[in-house]
mmCIF file of C-alpha atoms in Angstrom:
data_model
loop_
_atom_site.group_PDB
_atom_site.id
_atom_site.type_symbol
_atom_site.label_atom_id
_atom_site.label_comp_id
_atom_site.label_asym_id
_atom_site.label_seq_id
_atom_site.Cartn_x
_atom_site.Cartn_y
_atom_site.Cartn_z
ATOM 1 C CA UNK A 1 23.910 34.706 -9.885
ATOM 2 C CA UNK A 2 20.756 34.973 -12.162
ATOM 3 C CA UNK A 3 23.316 35.668 -14.980
ATOM 4 C CA UNK A 4 25.076 32.308 -14.326
ATOM 5 C CA UNK A 5 22.064 30.331 -13.653
ATOM 6 C CA UNK A 6 20.648 31.420 -17.003
ATOM 7 C CA UNK A 7 23.935 30.658 -18.872
ATOM 8 C CA UNK A 8 24.065 27.206 -17.281
ATOM 9 C CA UNK A 9 20.304 26.655 -18.242
ATOM 10 C CA UNK A 10 21.219 27.646 -21.923
ATOM 11 C CA UNK A 11 24.246 25.170 -21.936
ATOM 12 C CA UNK A 12 22.119 22.416 -20.676
ATOM 13 C CA UNK A 13 19.434 23.132 -23.325
ATOM 14 C CA UNK A 14 22.275 23.325 -26.142
ATOM 15 C CA UNK A 15 23.766 19.938 -24.883
ATOM 16 C CA UNK A 16 20.221 18.387 -24.802
ATOM 17 C CA UNK A 17 19.683 19.593 -28.245
ATOM 18 C CA UNK A 18 22.932 18.584 -29.688
ATOM 19 C CA UNK A 19 22.810 15.295 -31.868
ATOM 20 C CA UNK A 20 24.513 12.344 -30.266
ATOM 21 C CA UNK A 21 27.862 11.336 -31.951
ATOM 22 C CA UNK A 22 27.205 9.488 -35.259
ATOM 23 C CA UNK A 23 27.864 5.889 -35.234
ATOM 24 C CA UNK A 24 30.232 4.414 -38.169
ATOM 25 C CA UNK A 25 28.074 3.214 -40.992
ATOM 26 C CA UNK A 26 28.055 -0.518 -41.039
ATOM 27 C CA UNK A 27 25.338 -1.370 -43.923
ATOM 28 C CA UNK A 28 23.273 -0.125 -46.839
ATOM 29 C CA UNK A 29 19.645 0.650 -47.512
ATOM 30 C CA UNK A 30 18.215 1.231 -50.873
ATOM 31 C CA UNK A 31 14.770 1.326 -52.433
ATOM 32 C CA UNK A 32 14.212 -0.020 -55.782
ATOM 33 C CA UNK A 33 11.344 -0.388 -58.475
ATOM 34 C CA UNK A 34 10.770 -3.640 -60.612
ATOM 35 C CA UNK A 35 8.673 -3.523 -63.790
ATOM 36 C CA UNK A 36 8.455 -5.360 -66.998
ATOM 37 C CA UNK A 37 6.456 -8.550 -68.034
ATOM 38 C CA UNK A 38 5.182 -9.172 -64.451
ATOM 39 C CA UNK A 39 3.536 -6.767 -61.893
ATOM 40 C CA UNK A 40 5.267 -3.619 -60.895
ATOM 41 C CA UNK A 41 6.517 -3.711 -57.345
ATOM 42 C CA UNK A 42 8.745 -1.662 -55.028
ATOM 43 C CA UNK A 43 11.290 -3.202 -52.493
ATOM 44 C CA UNK A 44 13.061 -1.565 -49.439
ATOM 45 C CA UNK A 45 16.233 -3.501 -48.634
ATOM 46 C CA UNK A 46 18.963 -3.212 -45.749
ATOM 47 C CA UNK A 47 21.970 -4.836 -44.943
ATOM 48 C CA UNK A 48 24.647 -5.422 -42.452
ATOM 49 C CA UNK A 49 27.432 -7.505 -43.616
ATOM 50 C CA UNK A 50 25.948 -10.699 -44.821
ATOM 51 C CA UNK A 51 22.713 -10.054 -43.017
ATOM 52 C CA UNK A 52 19.706 -8.566 -44.924
ATOM 53 C CA UNK A 53 16.096 -7.455 -44.579
ATOM 54 C CA UNK A 54 13.865 -6.904 -47.531
ATOM 55 C CA UNK A 55 10.017 -5.751 -47.568
ATOM 56 C CA UNK A 56 7.489 -5.335 -50.267
ATOM 57 C CA UNK A 57 3.933 -5.390 -50.445
ATOM 58 C CA UNK A 58 1.582 -8.080 -52.026
ATOM 59 C CA UNK A 59 -1.928 -7.635 -52.233
ATOM 60 C CA UNK A 60 -1.914 -5.504 -49.128
ATOM 61 C CA UNK A 61 0.350 -7.794 -47.203
ATOM 62 C CA UNK A 62 4.027 -6.706 -46.017
ATOM 63 C CA UNK A 63 6.064 -9.863 -46.871
ATOM 64 C CA UNK A 64 9.603 -9.438 -44.918
ATOM 65 C CA UNK A 65 12.610 -11.480 -45.982
ATOM 66 C CA UNK A 66 15.317 -11.910 -43.339
ATOM 67 C CA UNK A 67 18.694 -13.592 -44.124
ATOM 68 C CA UNK A 68 21.365 -14.182 -41.558
ATOM 69 C CA UNK A 69 24.272 -16.421 -41.157
ATOM 70 C CA UNK A 70 22.045 -19.464 -40.956
ATOM 71 C CA UNK A 71 18.638 -19.022 -41.858
ATOM 72 C CA UNK A 72 16.221 -17.716 -44.571
ATOM 73 C CA UNK A 73 13.209 -16.205 -43.280
ATOM 74 C CA UNK A 74 9.966 -15.232 -44.902
ATOM 75 C CA UNK A 75 7.044 -13.957 -42.994
ATOM 76 C CA UNK A 76 3.692 -12.122 -43.659
ATOM 77 C CA UNK A 77 3.572 -8.985 -41.593
ATOM 78 C CA UNK A 78 -0.188 -9.293 -41.393
ATOM 79 C CA UNK A 79 -0.761 -12.748 -40.179
ATOM 80 C CA UNK A 80 2.721 -12.616 -38.432
ATOM 81 C CA UNK A 81 3.340 -15.960 -39.721
ATOM 82 C CA UNK A 82 6.016 -17.583 -41.849
ATOM 83 C CA UNK A 83 9.047 -20.103 -42.240
ATOM 84 C CA UNK A 84 12.686 -19.972 -40.987
ATOM 85 C CA UNK A 85 14.560 -22.321 -43.627
ATOM 86 C CA UNK A 86 18.294 -23.383 -42.962
ATOM 87 C CA UNK A 87 20.496 -21.995 -45.644
ATOM 88 C CA UNK A 88 22.335 -24.416 -47.808
ATOM 89 C CA UNK A 89 26.188 -24.781 -47.265
ATOM 90 C CA UNK A 90 26.777 -23.382 -50.739
ATOM 91 C CA UNK A 91 24.853 -20.165 -50.002
ATOM 92 C CA UNK A 92 26.690 -19.702 -46.603
ATOM 93 C CA UNK A 93 29.840 -20.157 -48.371
ATOM 94 C CA UNK A 94 29.451 -17.294 -50.634
ATOM 95 C CA UNK A 95 28.729 -14.765 -47.981
ATOM 96 C CA UNK A 96 32.378 -14.155 -47.321
ATOM 97 C CA UNK A 97 32.903 -13.382 -51.101
ATOM 98 C CA UNK A 98 29.854 -10.777 -51.284
ATOM 99 C CA UNK A 99 30.345 -7.109 -50.590
ATOM 100 C CA UNK A 100 26.741 -6.953 -50.288
ATOM 101 C CA UNK A 101 23.875 -9.666 -50.372
ATOM 102 C CA UNK A 102 22.034 -7.409 -52.669
ATOM 103 C CA UNK A 103 22.592 -4.880 -55.425
ATOM 104 C CA UNK A 104 25.432 -7.095 -56.958
ATOM 105 C CA UNK A 105 24.234 -6.822 -60.747
ATOM 106 C CA UNK A 106 27.467 -5.100 -61.954
ATOM 107 C CA UNK A 107 30.021 -7.400 -60.091
ATOM 108 C CA UNK A 108 27.924 -10.299 -61.409
ATOM 109 C CA UNK A 109 27.404 -9.034 -64.844
ATOM 110 C CA UNK A 110 31.295 -8.326 -65.244
ATOM 111 C CA UNK A 111 32.256 -11.783 -63.936
ATOM 112 C CA UNK A 112 30.117 -12.995 -66.879
ATOM 113 C CA UNK A 113 32.077 -11.123 -69.432
ATOM 114 C CA UNK A 114 30.177 -7.832 -69.806
ATOM 115 C CA UNK A 115 31.901 -5.085 -71.265
ATOM 116 C CA UNK A 116 31.782 -1.195 -70.332
ATOM 117 C CA UNK A 117 30.244 0.543 -73.065
ATOM 118 C CA UNK A 118 30.238 4.006 -71.699
ATOM 119 C CA UNK A 119 29.959 6.416 -68.517
ATOM 120 C CA UNK A 120 27.359 8.937 -67.930
ATOM 121 C CA UNK A 121 25.995 11.150 -64.778
ATOM 122 C CA UNK A 122 22.655 10.008 -63.349
ATOM 123 C CA UNK A 123 21.431 11.882 -60.408
ATOM 124 C CA UNK A 124 24.792 14.033 -60.183
ATOM 125 C CA UNK A 125 26.558 10.701 -59.892
ATOM 126 C CA UNK A 126 29.016 9.393 -62.263
ATOM 127 C CA UNK A 127 28.043 5.784 -63.462
ATOM 128 C CA UNK A 128 29.648 3.163 -65.780
ATOM 129 C CA UNK A 129 27.386 1.088 -68.180
ATOM 130 C CA UNK A 130 28.180 -2.540 -68.846
ATOM 131 C CA UNK A 131 26.526 -4.639 -71.467
ATOM 132 C CA UNK A 132 26.396 -8.378 -72.069
ATOM 133 C CA UNK A 133 24.956 -9.783 -75.278
ATOM 134 C CA UNK A 134 24.396 -13.422 -75.691
ATOM 135 C CA UNK A 135 24.984 -15.197 -78.994
ATOM 136 C CA UNK A 136 21.213 -15.301 -79.665
ATOM 137 C CA UNK A 137 20.665 -11.792 -79.181
ATOM 138 C CA UNK A 138 19.432 -11.702 -75.609
ATOM 139 C CA UNK A 139 21.049 -8.750 -73.704
ATOM 140 C CA UNK A 140 21.709 -7.438 -70.056
ATOM 141 C CA UNK A 141 23.125 -4.349 -69.146
ATOM 142 C CA UNK A 142 23.634 -2.351 -65.907
ATOM 143 C CA UNK A 143 24.540 1.335 -64.928
ATOM 144 C CA UNK A 144 26.494 1.357 -61.628
ATOM 145 C CA UNK A 145 28.450 3.989 -59.583
ATOM 146 C CA UNK A 146 31.945 4.503 -60.979
ATOM 147 C CA UNK A 147 33.488 3.639 -57.832
ATOM 148 C CA UNK A 148 34.616 0.613 -55.845
ATOM 149 C CA UNK A 149 31.365 0.133 -54.510
ATOM 150 C CA UNK A 150 29.792 -0.347 -58.034
ATOM 151 C CA UNK A 151 26.003 0.387 -56.716
ATOM 152 C CA UNK A 152 23.650 -0.236 -59.454
ATOM 153 C CA UNK A 153 21.501 2.519 -60.464
ATOM 154 C CA UNK A 154 19.525 0.525 -63.362
ATOM 155 C CA UNK A 155 19.309 -3.022 -64.657
ATOM 156 C CA UNK A 156 17.772 -4.178 -67.815
ATOM 157 C CA UNK A 157 17.158 -7.517 -69.354
ATOM 158 C CA UNK A 158 16.136 -8.031 -72.939
ATOM 159 C CA UNK A 159 14.577 -11.361 -74.402
ATOM 160 C CA UNK A 160 15.084 -11.193 -78.243
ATOM 161 C CA UNK A 161 12.797 -14.394 -78.672
ATOM 162 C CA UNK A 162 9.856 -12.714 -76.732
ATOM 163 C CA UNK A 163 10.525 -9.199 -77.097
ATOM 164 C CA UNK A 164 10.016 -8.689 -73.335
ATOM 165 C CA UNK A 165 12.170 -6.188 -71.194
ATOM 166 C CA UNK A 166 12.429 -6.206 -67.552
ATOM 167 C CA UNK A 167 13.900 -3.482 -65.563
ATOM 168 C CA UNK A 168 15.001 -2.598 -62.052
ATOM 169 C CA UNK A 169 15.501 0.910 -61.053
ATOM 170 C CA UNK A 170 17.292 1.816 -57.791
ATOM 171 C CA UNK A 171 15.941 5.214 -56.562
ATOM 172 C CA UNK A 172 18.462 5.643 -53.827
ATOM 173 C CA UNK A 173 21.410 4.243 -51.888
ATOM 174 C CA UNK A 174 22.168 5.422 -48.340
ATOM 175 C CA UNK A 175 25.085 4.096 -46.060
ATOM 176 C CA UNK A 176 24.156 3.927 -42.367
ATOM 177 C CA UNK A 177 24.617 2.063 -39.029
ATOM 178 C CA UNK A 178 21.817 -0.444 -38.240
ATOM 179 C CA UNK A 179 21.365 -2.521 -35.205
ATOM 180 C CA UNK A 180 21.542 -6.118 -35.225
ATOM 181 C CA UNK A 181 17.653 -6.264 -33.834
ATOM 182 C CA UNK A 182 16.548 -4.783 -37.389
ATOM 183 C CA UNK A 183 17.670 -8.393 -38.857
ATOM 184 C CA UNK A 184 15.618 -10.735 -36.633
ATOM 185 C CA UNK A 185 11.881 -11.486 -36.673
ATOM 186 C CA UNK A 186 9.930 -8.799 -34.457
ATOM 187 C CA UNK A 187 8.584 -10.299 -31.233
ATOM 188 C CA UNK A 188 5.037 -12.340 -31.859
ATOM 189 C CA UNK A 189 6.047 -13.547 -35.380
ATOM 190 C CA UNK A 190 5.507 -17.374 -35.418
ATOM 191 C CA UNK A 191 8.167 -19.184 -37.738
ATOM 192 C CA UNK A 192 8.063 -22.686 -38.657
ATOM 193 C CA UNK A 193 11.521 -24.176 -38.799
ATOM 194 C CA UNK A 194 12.497 -26.119 -41.952
ATOM 195 C CA UNK A 195 15.570 -27.836 -42.790
ATOM 196 C CA UNK A 196 17.027 -27.204 -46.386
ATOM 197 C CA UNK A 197 16.602 -30.535 -47.833
ATOM 198 C CA UNK A 198 13.086 -30.757 -46.353
ATOM 199 C CA UNK A 199 12.277 -27.397 -47.960
ATOM 200 C CA UNK A 200 13.668 -28.263 -51.288
ATOM 201 C CA UNK A 201 11.337 -31.552 -51.346
ATOM 202 C CA UNK A 202 8.450 -29.976 -50.016
ATOM 203 C CA UNK A 203 8.810 -26.797 -52.623
ATOM 204 C CA UNK A 204 8.496 -29.521 -55.379
ATOM 205 C CA UNK A 205 4.892 -30.263 -54.191
ATOM 206 C CA UNK A 206 3.698 -26.905 -54.052
ATOM 207 C CA UNK A 207 4.223 -23.396 -52.109
ATOM 208 C CA UNK A 208 5.885 -23.331 -48.983
ATOM 209 C CA UNK A 209 5.535 -20.132 -46.682
ATOM 210 C CA UNK A 210 3.769 -16.900 -47.415
ATOM 211 C CA UNK A 211 6.127 -16.018 -50.569
ATOM 212 C CA UNK A 212 8.630 -17.667 -52.586
ATOM 213 C CA UNK A 213 12.328 -17.120 -51.820
ATOM 214 C CA UNK A 214 12.942 -13.802 -53.886
ATOM 215 C CA UNK A 215 16.737 -13.991 -53.288
ATOM 216 C CA UNK A 216 17.064 -17.502 -54.183
ATOM 217 C CA UNK A 217 20.898 -17.388 -54.394
ATOM 218 C CA UNK A 218 21.024 -16.604 -50.690
ATOM 219 C CA UNK A 219 19.077 -19.594 -49.833
ATOM 220 C CA UNK A 220 20.325 -21.986 -52.636
ATOM 221 C CA UNK A 221 23.857 -20.947 -53.430
ATOM 222 C CA UNK A 222 24.769 -20.196 -56.984
ATOM 223 C CA UNK A 223 22.516 -21.502 -59.757
ATOM 224 C CA UNK A 224 23.719 -24.661 -61.344
ATOM 225 C CA UNK A 225 25.310 -24.180 -64.902
#
């Protein structure tokens, strides 16, 4: 009997220690470093379909951006206050056409006419190198995974007139499963609800909210040509 009890106890411990069945991946997480003419900063970004969460720290304050099917939210993690802006119809209409709400540099550059100029291996991954040069000499280029995802590894922009160069380096990409709650404001965050037209009018007079919309296309839609 003692042997059977010990065996059952060992089985119970093994079941308790076994990891839960993995859920199918439904989103992406990445961390990226931006530097150049402006200050250097690090961002963490998550997405699940069209929904996005982005975090970066500005002067000790964590700034959180949340985007869902209707709203573009910006709040300060210290003061726990912010704004919830209604997204423009043009921005919402593009959601169905995007594979991800961020990390689309390769797709965008190719759509503008960039050419593939080479391939290489970065951090053990095959990447393709695309470059677009404007008539005046301004140049943009991106290195992205050589698969259907086209996950960017690095993006560079060079302004020939000023000699300034900006870079975005994606440190890592991970595909995982994320709950819906991750893309909603935490309890206790106070948000001012603002209509899209009201936001545009108010922003002409000065800053609205704790930070500008860093992902402007997700709020306004494609830039006007």
